[in-house]
mmCIF file of C-alpha atoms and ligand atoms in Angstrom:
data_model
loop_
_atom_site.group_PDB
_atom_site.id
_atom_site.type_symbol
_atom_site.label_atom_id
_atom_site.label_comp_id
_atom_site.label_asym_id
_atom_site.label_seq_id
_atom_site.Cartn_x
_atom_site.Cartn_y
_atom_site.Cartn_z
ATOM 1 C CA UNK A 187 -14.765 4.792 7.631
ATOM 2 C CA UNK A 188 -12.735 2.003 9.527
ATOM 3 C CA UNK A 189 -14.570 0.664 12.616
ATOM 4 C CA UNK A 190 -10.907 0.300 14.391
ATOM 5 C CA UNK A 191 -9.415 3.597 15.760
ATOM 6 C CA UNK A 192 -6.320 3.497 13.901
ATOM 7 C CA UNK A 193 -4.675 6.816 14.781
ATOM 8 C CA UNK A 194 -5.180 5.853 18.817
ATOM 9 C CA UNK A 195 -3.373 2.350 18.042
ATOM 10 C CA UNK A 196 -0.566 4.090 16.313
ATOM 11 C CA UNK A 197 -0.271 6.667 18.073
ATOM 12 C CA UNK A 198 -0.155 4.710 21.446
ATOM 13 C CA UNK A 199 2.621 1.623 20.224
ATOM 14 C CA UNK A 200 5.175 0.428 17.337
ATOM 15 C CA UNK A 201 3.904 -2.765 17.905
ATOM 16 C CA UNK A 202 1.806 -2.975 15.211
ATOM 17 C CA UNK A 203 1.649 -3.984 11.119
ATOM 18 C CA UNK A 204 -1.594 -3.038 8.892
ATOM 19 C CA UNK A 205 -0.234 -3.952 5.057
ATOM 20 C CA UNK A 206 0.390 -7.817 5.429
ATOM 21 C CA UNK A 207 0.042 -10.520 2.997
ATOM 22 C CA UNK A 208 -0.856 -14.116 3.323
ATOM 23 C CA UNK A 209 -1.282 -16.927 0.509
ATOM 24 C CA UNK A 210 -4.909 -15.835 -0.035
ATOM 25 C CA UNK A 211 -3.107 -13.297 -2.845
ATOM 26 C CA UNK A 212 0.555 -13.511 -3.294
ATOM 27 C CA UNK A 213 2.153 -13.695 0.023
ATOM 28 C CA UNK A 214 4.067 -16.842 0.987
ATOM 29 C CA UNK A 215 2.492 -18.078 4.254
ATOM 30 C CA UNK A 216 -0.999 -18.101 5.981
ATOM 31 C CA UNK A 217 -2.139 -16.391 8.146
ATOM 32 C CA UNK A 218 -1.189 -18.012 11.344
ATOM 33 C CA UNK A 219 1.977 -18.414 10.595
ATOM 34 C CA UNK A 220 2.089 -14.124 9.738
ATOM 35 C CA UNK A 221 0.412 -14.020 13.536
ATOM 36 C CA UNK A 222 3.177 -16.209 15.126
ATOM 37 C CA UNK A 223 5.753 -14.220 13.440
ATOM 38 C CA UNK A 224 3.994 -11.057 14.911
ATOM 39 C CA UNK A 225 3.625 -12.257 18.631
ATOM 40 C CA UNK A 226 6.934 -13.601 17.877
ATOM 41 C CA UNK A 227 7.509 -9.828 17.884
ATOM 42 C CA UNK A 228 5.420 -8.729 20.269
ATOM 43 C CA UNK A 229 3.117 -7.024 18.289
ATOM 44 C CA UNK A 230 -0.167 -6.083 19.600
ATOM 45 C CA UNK A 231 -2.060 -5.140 16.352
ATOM 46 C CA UNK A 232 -1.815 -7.106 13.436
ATOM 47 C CA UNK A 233 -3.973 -6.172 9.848
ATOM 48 C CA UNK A 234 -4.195 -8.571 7.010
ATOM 49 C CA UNK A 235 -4.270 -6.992 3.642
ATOM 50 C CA UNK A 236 -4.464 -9.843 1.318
ATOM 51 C CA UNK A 237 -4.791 -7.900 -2.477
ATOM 52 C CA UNK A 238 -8.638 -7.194 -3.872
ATOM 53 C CA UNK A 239 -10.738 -9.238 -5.819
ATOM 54 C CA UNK A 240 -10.433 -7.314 -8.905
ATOM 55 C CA UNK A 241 -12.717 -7.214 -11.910
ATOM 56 C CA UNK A 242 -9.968 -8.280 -14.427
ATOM 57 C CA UNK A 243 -7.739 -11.251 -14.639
ATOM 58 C CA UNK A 244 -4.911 -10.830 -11.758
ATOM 59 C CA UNK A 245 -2.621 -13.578 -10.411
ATOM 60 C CA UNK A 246 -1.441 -11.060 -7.668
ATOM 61 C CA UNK A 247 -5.023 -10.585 -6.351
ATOM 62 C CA UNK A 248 -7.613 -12.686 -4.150
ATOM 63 C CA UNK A 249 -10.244 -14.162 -5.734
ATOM 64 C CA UNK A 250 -14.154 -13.740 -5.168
ATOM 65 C CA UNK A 251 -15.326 -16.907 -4.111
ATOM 66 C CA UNK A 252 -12.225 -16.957 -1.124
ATOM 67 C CA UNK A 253 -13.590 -13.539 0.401
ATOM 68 C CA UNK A 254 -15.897 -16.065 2.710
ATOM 69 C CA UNK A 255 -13.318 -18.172 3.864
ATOM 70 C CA UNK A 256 -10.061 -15.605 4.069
ATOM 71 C CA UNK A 257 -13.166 -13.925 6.553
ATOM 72 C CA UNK A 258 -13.783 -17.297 8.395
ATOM 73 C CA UNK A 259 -9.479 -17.900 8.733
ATOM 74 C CA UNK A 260 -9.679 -13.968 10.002
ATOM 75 C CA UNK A 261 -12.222 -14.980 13.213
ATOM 76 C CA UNK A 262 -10.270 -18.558 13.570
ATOM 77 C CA UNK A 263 -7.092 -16.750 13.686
ATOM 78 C CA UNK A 264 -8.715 -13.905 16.116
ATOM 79 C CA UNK A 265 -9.784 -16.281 19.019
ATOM 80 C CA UNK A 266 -6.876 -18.641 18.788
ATOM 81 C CA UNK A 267 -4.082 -15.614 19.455
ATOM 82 C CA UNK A 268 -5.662 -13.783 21.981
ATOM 83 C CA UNK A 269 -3.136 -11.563 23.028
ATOM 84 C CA UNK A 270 -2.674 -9.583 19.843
ATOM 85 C CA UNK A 271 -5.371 -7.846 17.961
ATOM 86 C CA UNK A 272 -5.828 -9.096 14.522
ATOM 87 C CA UNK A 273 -7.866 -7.452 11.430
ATOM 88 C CA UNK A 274 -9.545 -7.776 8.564
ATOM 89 C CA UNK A 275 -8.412 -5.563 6.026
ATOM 90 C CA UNK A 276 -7.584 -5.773 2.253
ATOM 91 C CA UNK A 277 -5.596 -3.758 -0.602
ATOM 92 C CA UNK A 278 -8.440 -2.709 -2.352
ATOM 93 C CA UNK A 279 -7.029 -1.465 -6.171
ATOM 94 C CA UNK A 280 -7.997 1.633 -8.107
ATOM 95 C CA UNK A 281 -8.852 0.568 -11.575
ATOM 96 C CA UNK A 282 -10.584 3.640 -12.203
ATOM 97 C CA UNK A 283 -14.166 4.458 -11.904
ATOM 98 C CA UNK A 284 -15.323 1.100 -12.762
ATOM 99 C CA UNK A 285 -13.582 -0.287 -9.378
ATOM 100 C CA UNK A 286 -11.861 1.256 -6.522
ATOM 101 C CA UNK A 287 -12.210 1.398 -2.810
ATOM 102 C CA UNK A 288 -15.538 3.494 -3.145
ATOM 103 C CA UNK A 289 -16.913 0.251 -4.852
ATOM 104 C CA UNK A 290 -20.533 -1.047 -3.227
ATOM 105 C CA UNK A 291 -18.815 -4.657 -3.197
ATOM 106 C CA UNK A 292 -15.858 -3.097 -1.150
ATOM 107 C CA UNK A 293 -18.688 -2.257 1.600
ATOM 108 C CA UNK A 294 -20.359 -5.688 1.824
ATOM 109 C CA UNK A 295 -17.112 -7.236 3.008
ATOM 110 C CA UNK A 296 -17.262 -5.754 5.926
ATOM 111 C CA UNK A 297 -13.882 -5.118 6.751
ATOM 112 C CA UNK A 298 -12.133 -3.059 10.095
ATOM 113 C CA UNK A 299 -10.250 -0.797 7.469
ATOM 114 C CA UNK A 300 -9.309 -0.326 3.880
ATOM 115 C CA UNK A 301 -6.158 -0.025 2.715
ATOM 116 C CA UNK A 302 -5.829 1.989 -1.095
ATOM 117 C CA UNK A 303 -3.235 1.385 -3.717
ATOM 118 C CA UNK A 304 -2.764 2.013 -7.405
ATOM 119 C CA UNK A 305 -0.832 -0.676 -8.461
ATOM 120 C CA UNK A 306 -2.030 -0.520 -12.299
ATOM 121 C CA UNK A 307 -2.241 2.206 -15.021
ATOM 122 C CA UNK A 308 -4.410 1.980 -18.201
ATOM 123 C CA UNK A 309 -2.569 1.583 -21.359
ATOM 124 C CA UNK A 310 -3.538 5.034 -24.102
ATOM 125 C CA UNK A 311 -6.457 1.980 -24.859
ATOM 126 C CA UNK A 312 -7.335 1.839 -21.659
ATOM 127 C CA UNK A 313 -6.507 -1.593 -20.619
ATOM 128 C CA UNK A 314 -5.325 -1.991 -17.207
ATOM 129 C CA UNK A 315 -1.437 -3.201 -16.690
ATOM 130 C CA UNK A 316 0.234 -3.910 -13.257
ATOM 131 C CA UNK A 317 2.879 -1.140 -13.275
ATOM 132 C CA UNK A 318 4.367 -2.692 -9.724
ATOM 133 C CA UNK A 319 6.918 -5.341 -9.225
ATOM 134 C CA UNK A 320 9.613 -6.979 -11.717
ATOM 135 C CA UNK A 321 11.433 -3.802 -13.276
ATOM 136 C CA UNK A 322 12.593 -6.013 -16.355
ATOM 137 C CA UNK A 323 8.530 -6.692 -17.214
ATOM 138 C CA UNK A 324 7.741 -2.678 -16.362
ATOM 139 C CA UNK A 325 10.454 -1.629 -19.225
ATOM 140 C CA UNK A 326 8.933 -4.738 -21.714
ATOM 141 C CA UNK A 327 5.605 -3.053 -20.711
ATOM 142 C CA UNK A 328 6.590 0.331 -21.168
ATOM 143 C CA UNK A 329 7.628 -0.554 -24.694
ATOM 144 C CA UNK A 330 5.056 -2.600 -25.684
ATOM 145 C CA UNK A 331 2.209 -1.410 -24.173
ATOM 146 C CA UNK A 332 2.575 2.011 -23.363
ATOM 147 C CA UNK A 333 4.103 3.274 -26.560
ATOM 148 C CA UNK A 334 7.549 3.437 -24.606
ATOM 149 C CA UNK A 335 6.138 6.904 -23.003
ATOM 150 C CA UNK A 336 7.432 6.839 -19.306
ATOM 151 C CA UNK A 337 5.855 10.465 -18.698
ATOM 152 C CA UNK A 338 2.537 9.392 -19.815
ATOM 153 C CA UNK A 339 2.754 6.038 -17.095
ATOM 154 C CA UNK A 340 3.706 8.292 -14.521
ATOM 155 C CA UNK A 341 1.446 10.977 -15.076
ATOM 156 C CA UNK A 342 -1.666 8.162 -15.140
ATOM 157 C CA UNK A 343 -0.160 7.060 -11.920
ATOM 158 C CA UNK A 344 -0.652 10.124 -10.214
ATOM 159 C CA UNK A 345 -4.192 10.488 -11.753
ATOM 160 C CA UNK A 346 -5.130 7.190 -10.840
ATOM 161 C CA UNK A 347 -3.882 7.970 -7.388
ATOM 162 C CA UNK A 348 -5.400 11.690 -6.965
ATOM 163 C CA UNK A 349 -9.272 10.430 -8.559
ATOM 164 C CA UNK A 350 -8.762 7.253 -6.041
ATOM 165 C CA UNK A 351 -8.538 9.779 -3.078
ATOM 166 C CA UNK A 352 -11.308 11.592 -4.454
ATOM 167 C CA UNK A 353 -14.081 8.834 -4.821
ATOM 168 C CA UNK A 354 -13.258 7.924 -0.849
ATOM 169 C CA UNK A 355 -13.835 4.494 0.664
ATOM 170 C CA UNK A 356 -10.351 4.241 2.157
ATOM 171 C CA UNK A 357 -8.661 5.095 5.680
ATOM 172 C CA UNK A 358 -5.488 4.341 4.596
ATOM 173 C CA UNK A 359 -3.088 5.180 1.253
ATOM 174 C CA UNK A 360 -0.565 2.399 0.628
ATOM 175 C CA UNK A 361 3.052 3.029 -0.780
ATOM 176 C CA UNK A 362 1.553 6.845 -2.600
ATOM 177 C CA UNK A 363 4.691 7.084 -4.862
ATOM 178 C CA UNK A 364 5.258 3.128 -5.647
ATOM 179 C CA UNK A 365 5.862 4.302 -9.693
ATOM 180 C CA UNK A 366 8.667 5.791 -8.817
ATOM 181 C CA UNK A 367 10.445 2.814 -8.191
ATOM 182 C CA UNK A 368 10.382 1.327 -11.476
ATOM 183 C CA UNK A 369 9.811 4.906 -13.613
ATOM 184 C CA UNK A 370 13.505 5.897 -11.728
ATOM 185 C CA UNK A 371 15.186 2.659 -13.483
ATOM 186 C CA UNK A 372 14.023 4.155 -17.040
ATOM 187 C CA UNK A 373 15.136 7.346 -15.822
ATOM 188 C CA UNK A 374 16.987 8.073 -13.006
ATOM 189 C CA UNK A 375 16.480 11.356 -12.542
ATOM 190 C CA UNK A 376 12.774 11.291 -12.513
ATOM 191 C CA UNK A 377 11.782 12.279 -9.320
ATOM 192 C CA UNK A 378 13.378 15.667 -9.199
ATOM 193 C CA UNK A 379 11.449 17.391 -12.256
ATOM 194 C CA UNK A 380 8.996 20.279 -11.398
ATOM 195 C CA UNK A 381 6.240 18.390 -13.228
ATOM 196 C CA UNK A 382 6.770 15.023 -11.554
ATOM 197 C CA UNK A 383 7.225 16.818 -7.609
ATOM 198 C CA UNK A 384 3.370 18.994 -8.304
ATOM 199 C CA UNK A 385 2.001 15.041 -8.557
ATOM 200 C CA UNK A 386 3.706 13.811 -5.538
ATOM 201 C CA UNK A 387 2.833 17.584 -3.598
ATOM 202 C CA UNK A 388 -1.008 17.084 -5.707
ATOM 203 C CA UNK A 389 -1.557 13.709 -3.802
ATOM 204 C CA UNK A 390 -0.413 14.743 -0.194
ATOM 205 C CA UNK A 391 -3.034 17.873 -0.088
ATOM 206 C CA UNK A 392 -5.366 15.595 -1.074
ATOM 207 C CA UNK A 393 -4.737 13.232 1.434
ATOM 208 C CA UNK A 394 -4.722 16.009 3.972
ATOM 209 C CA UNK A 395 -7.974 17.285 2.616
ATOM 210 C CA UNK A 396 -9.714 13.589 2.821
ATOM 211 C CA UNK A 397 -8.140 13.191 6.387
ATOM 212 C CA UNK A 398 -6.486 9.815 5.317
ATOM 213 C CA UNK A 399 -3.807 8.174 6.688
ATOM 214 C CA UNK A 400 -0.097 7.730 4.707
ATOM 215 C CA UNK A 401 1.384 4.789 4.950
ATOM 216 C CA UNK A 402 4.991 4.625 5.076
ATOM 217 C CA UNK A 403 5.513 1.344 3.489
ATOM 218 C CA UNK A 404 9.108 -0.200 4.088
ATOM 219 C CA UNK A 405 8.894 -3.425 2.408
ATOM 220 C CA UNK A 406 11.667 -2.657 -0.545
ATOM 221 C CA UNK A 407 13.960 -0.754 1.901
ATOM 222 C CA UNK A 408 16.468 -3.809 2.717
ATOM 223 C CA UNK A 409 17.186 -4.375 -0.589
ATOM 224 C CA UNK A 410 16.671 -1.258 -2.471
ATOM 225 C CA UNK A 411 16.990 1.393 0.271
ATOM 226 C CA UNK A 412 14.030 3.151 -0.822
ATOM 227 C CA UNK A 413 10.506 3.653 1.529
ATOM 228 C CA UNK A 414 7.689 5.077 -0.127
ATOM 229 C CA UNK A 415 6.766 7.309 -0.068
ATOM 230 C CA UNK A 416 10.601 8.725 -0.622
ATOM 231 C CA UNK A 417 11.841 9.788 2.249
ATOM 232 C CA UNK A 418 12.172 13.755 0.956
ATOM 233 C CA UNK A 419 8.631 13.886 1.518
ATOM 234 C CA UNK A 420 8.518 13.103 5.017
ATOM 235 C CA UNK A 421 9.467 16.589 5.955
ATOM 236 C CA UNK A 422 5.996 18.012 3.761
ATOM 237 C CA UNK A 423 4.054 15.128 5.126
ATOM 238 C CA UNK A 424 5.051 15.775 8.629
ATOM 239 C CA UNK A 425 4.577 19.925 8.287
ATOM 240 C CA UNK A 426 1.386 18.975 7.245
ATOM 241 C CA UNK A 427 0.461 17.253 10.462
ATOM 242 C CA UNK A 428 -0.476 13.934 8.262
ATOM 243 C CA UNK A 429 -1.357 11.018 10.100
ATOM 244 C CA UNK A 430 1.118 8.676 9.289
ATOM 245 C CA UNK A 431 1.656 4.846 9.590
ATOM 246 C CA UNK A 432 4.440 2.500 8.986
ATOM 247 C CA UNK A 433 3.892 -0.680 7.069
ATOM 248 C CA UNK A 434 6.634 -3.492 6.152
ATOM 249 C CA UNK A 435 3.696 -5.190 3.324
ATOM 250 C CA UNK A 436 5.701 -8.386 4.189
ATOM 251 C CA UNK A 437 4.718 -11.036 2.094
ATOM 252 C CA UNK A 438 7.047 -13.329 4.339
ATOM 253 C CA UNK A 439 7.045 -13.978 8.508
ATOM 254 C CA UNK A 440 10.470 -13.520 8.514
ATOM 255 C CA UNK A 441 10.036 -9.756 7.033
ATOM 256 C CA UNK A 442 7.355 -8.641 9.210
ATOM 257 C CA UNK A 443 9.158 -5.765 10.847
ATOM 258 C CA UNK A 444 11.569 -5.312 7.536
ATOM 259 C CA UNK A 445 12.740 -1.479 7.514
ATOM 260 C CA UNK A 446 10.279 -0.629 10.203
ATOM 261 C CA UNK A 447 12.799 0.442 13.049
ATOM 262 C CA UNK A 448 14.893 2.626 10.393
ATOM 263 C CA UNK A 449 11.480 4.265 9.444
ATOM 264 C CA UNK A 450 10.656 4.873 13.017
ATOM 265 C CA UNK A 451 14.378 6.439 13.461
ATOM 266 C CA UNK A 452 13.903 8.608 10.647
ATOM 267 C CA UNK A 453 10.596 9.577 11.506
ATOM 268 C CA UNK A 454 11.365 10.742 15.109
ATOM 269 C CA UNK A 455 15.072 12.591 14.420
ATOM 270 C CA UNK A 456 12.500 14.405 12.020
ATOM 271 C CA UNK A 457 10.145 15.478 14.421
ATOM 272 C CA UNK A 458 12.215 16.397 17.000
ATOM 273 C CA UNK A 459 14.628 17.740 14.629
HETATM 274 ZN ZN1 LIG B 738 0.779 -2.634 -2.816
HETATM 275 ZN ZN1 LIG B 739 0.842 -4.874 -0.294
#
């Protein structure tokens, strides 16, 4: 359970971004210079998301021993920019039961929210492999690690995804149908099979079941036009009365409202539609 009322914030002001990265995983700037860029802005509520310490070897991710001081840069950060509410948060992975948002470790950070992602899939051995970023090292991946079997990535995915949602410890579900960015390279067609639209429509009951919140995450949508989750599921998520919030996951100052506006267009022409 979050200790900040997130649906009140959102509900109440645009002004706000809670999927942001600094250099304590693989964003580009600190964290004052992600606040400045936010006031810059005028937003009022800023949340810093840097990615999990994980229990496998990550570059992407934070590590253990800089949970204490990313915590002390949070309450620095907080008093120095008064005028704009600033979080602790972080983009806790699903590695599967072993480590997840529901994770006892998760809980002694003490942080104002947690934000859930799936960002890898185990291999048919079971060894975890980032399925996000780079499209060139997803296809090497897919051929050397998976056995070159897209359906059985993207299938995990959603499994990943759905027993994530299940074992709890999260407010918020980051970017639900990030696969399909690099499984529609392979095969471009992906996303409207039967078998891949029961995962995506799978995940969004369970979301409404767990009461969570669905980010819409707009970080690729200046250069690849895509938000995720894809945009054709607004319609379900918004029919379903889903909580929704919308996310740039800059990794840069200068991105920190990237796609936002367009999302927010979308959004309301849909509601009032
Ligand atoms: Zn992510
Ligand atoms: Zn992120």
């Amino acid at each position: 359970m979050s200790k900040i009322n997130i649906r009140e914030i959102t509900s109440q002001t645009r002004f706000y971004n809670f999927h942001t990265h600094t250099q304590y995983c693989d964003g580009r700037a600190t964290i004052e210079e992600m606040t400045r860029a936010a006031v810059a802005e005028d937003f009022k509520y800023l949340g810093f998301t840097p990615h999990s310490p994980i229990p496998v070897e990550s570059p992407c991710n934070m590590s253990i021993d800089a949970v204490m001081d990313y915590t002390a840069e949070i309450e620095r950060v907080r008093k120095a920019f008064p005028g704009i509410g600033i979080y602790k948060s972080m983009e806790v992975d699903y590695l599967g039961p072993e480590w997840g948002p529901s994770n006892e470790l998760v809980k002694t950070w003490d942080l104002d929210y947690v934000l859930g992602s799936v960002h890898f899939v185990p291999t048919q051995e079971g060894k975890p492999v980032d399925i996000d970023g780079n499209p060139e090292r997803f296809v090497r991946n897919l051929r050397a690690l998976f056995h070159d079997d897209l359906r059985y990535v993207v299938d995990k995915f959603y499994d990943q995804t759905l027993s994530m949602i299940e074992e709890g410890g999260l407010d918020i579900i980051a970017h639900l149908d990030k696969i399909a960015a690099n499984a529609s390279i392979v095969d471009p067609d992906i996303e409207s099979y039967p078998w891949y639209k029961a995962h995506v429509e799978k995940v969004i009951d369970a979301v409404s079941q767990q009461g969570l919140i669905v980010e819409i995450n707009t970080k690729a949508y200046a250069k690849t036009g895509r938000m995720f989750p894809a945009v054709t599921w607004w319609p379900k998520i918004i029919d379903k009365g889903l909580d929704v919030i919308v996310n740039s996951d800059a990794h840069y100052p200068d991105l920190i409202k990237s796609g936002r506006d367009r999302a927010f267009e979308i959004l309301s022409d849909m509601i009032n539609r």
